[in-house]
JSON list of C-alpha atoms in Angstrom, two decimals:
[
{"chain": "Z", "resi": 1, "resn": "MET", "atom": "CA", "xyz": [56.71, -71.94, 23.83]},
{"chain": "Z", "resi": 2, "resn": "ASN", "atom": "CA", "xyz": [54.55, -75.31, 24.58]},
{"chain": "Z", "resi": 3, "resn": "GLU", "atom": "CA", "xyz": [50.84, -76.57, 24.17]},
{"chain": "Z", "resi": 4, "resn": "ILE", "atom": "CA", "xyz": [49.47, -74.44, 27.37]},
{"chain": "Z", "resi": 5, "resn": "ASP", "atom": "CA", "xyz": [50.63, -71.02, 26.12]},
{"chain": "Z", "resi": 6, "resn": "THR", "atom": "CA", "xyz": [49.15, -71.50, 22.96]},
{"chain": "Z", "resi": 7, "resn": "GLN", "atom": "CA", "xyz": [45.30, -71.52, 22.63]},
{"chain": "Z", "resi": 8, "resn": "LEU", "atom": "CA", "xyz": [43.00, -71.14, 19.56]},
{"chain": "Z", "resi": 9, "resn": "HIS", "atom": "CA", "xyz": [40.77, -68.09, 19.73]},
{"chain": "Z", "resi": 10, "resn": "ALA", "atom": "CA", "xyz": [37.44, -67.41, 17.39]},
{"chain": "Z", "resi": 11, "resn": "TRP", "atom": "CA", "xyz": [37.36, -63.91, 17.45]},
{"chain": "Z", "resi": 12, "resn": "GLN", "atom": "CA", "xyz": [34.13, -61.93, 17.32]},
{"chain": "Z", "resi": 13, "resn": "THR", "atom": "CA", "xyz": [33.95, -58.25, 16.39]},
{"chain": "Z", "resi": 14, "resn": "GLU", "atom": "CA", "xyz": [31.84, -56.19, 19.13]},
{"chain": "Z", "resi": 15, "resn": "SER", "atom": "CA", "xyz": [32.46, -53.28, 17.00]},
{"chain": "Z", "resi": 16, "resn": "HIS", "atom": "CA", "xyz": [34.01, -51.75, 13.73]},
{"chain": "Z", "resi": 17, "resn": "HIS", "atom": "CA", "xyz": [35.42, -47.81, 13.32]},
{"chain": "Z", "resi": 18, "resn": "PRO", "atom": "CA", "xyz": [36.57, -46.48, 10.01]},
{"chain": "Z", "resi": 19, "resn": "THR", "atom": "CA", "xyz": [39.63, -44.43, 10.91]},
{"chain": "Z", "resi": 20, "resn": "SER", "atom": "CA", "xyz": [42.44, -42.53, 8.53]},
{"chain": "Z", "resi": 21, "resn": "GLU", "atom": "CA", "xyz": [44.76, -46.04, 9.12]},
{"chain": "Z", "resi": 22, "resn": "GLY", "atom": "CA", "xyz": [41.33, -47.98, 7.82]},
{"chain": "Z", "resi": 23, "resn": "ILE", "atom": "CA", "xyz": [39.36, -49.67, 9.81]},
{"chain": "Z", "resi": 24, "resn": "VAL", "atom": "CA", "xyz": [39.61, -50.54, 13.94]},
{"chain": "Z", "resi": 25, "resn": "LEU", "atom": "CA", "xyz": [37.46, -53.63, 14.71]},
{"chain": "Z", "resi": 26, "resn": "TYR", "atom": "CA", "xyz": [37.45, -54.24, 18.86]},
{"chain": "Z", "resi": 27, "resn": "GLN", "atom": "CA", "xyz": [37.04, -57.66, 19.01]},
{"chain": "Z", "resi": 28, "resn": "ARG", "atom": "CA", "xyz": [36.74, -60.43, 22.06]},
{"chain": "Z", "resi": 29, "resn": "CYS", "atom": "CA", "xyz": [36.83, -64.17, 22.40]},
{"chain": "Z", "resi": 30, "resn": "ALA", "atom": "CA", "xyz": [34.37, -66.82, 24.10]},
{"chain": "Z", "resi": 31, "resn": "CYS", "atom": "CA", "xyz": [37.73, -67.33, 26.45]},
{"chain": "Z", "resi": 32, "resn": "GLY", "atom": "CA", "xyz": [37.72, -63.50, 27.85]},
{"chain": "Z", "resi": 33, "resn": "ALA", "atom": "CA", "xyz": [40.21, -62.47, 25.84]},
{"chain": "Z", "resi": 34, "resn": "ARG", "atom": "CA", "xyz": [39.99, -59.51, 24.08]},
{"chain": "Z", "resi": 35, "resn": "ARG", "atom": "CA", "xyz": [41.94, -57.65, 20.95]},
{"chain": "Z", "resi": 36, "resn": "ILE", "atom": "CA", "xyz": [41.98, -54.64, 18.95]},
{"chain": "Z", "resi": 37, "resn": "ALA", "atom": "CA", "xyz": [42.93, -54.96, 15.42]},
{"chain": "Z", "resi": 38, "resn": "THR", "atom": "CA", "xyz": [43.17, -53.03, 12.44]},
{"chain": "Z", "resi": 39, "resn": "VAL", "atom": "CA", "xyz": [42.57, -53.95, 8.12]},
{"chain": "Z", "resi": 40, "resn": "GLY", "atom": "CA", "xyz": [43.20, -51.66, 5.74]},
{"chain": "Z", "resi": 41, "resn": "ASP", "atom": "CA", "xyz": [40.71, -49.38, 3.50]},
{"chain": "Z", "resi": 42, "resn": "SER", "atom": "CA", "xyz": [38.22, -52.53, 3.09]},
{"chain": "Z", "resi": 43, "resn": "ILE", "atom": "CA", "xyz": [34.81, -52.52, 2.53]},
{"chain": "Z", "resi": 44, "resn": "GLU", "atom": "CA", "xyz": [34.60, -55.87, 4.31]},
{"chain": "Z", "resi": 45, "resn": "VAL", "atom": "CA", "xyz": [34.98, -56.01, 8.18]},
{"chain": "Z", "resi": 46, "resn": "PRO", "atom": "CA", "xyz": [35.59, -59.78, 9.37]},
{"chain": "Z", "resi": 47, "resn": "VAL", "atom": "CA", "xyz": [33.19, -61.13, 12.09]},
{"chain": "Z", "resi": 48, "resn": "SER", "atom": "CA", "xyz": [35.21, -63.80, 13.29]},
{"chain": "Z", "resi": 49, "resn": "TYR", "atom": "CA", "xyz": [38.09, -65.35, 12.30]},
{"chain": "Z", "resi": 50, "resn": "PRO", "atom": "CA", "xyz": [40.22, -68.10, 14.07]},
{"chain": "Z", "resi": 51, "resn": "GLU", "atom": "CA", "xyz": [43.82, -67.78, 14.95]},
{"chain": "Z", "resi": 52, "resn": "THR", "atom": "CA", "xyz": [46.29, -68.88, 17.30]},
{"chain": "Z", "resi": 53, "resn": "THR", "atom": "CA", "xyz": [47.48, -66.57, 19.50]},
{"chain": "Z", "resi": 54, "resn": "VAL", "atom": "CA", "xyz": [50.40, -66.59, 22.18]},
{"chain": "Z", "resi": 55, "resn": "GLN", "atom": "CA", "xyz": [48.59, -65.40, 25.93]},
{"chain": "Z", "resi": 56, "resn": "ALA", "atom": "CA", "xyz": [51.02, -63.27, 27.81]},
{"chain": "Z", "resi": 57, "resn": "GLY", "atom": "CA", "xyz": [52.45, -64.30, 31.19]}
]
């Protein structure tokens, strides 16, 4: 892994839905990346938080 493979994302939640496992978040970054994340049985849903991820390919 090198600097080009790693990017800092500022995820914004497009929608969220309660499930039996917690809350499912559908998020996107301004760069066009998307992800589906889950959080436990929390009342607060994060709107965005920076995170470093590795892009596939």
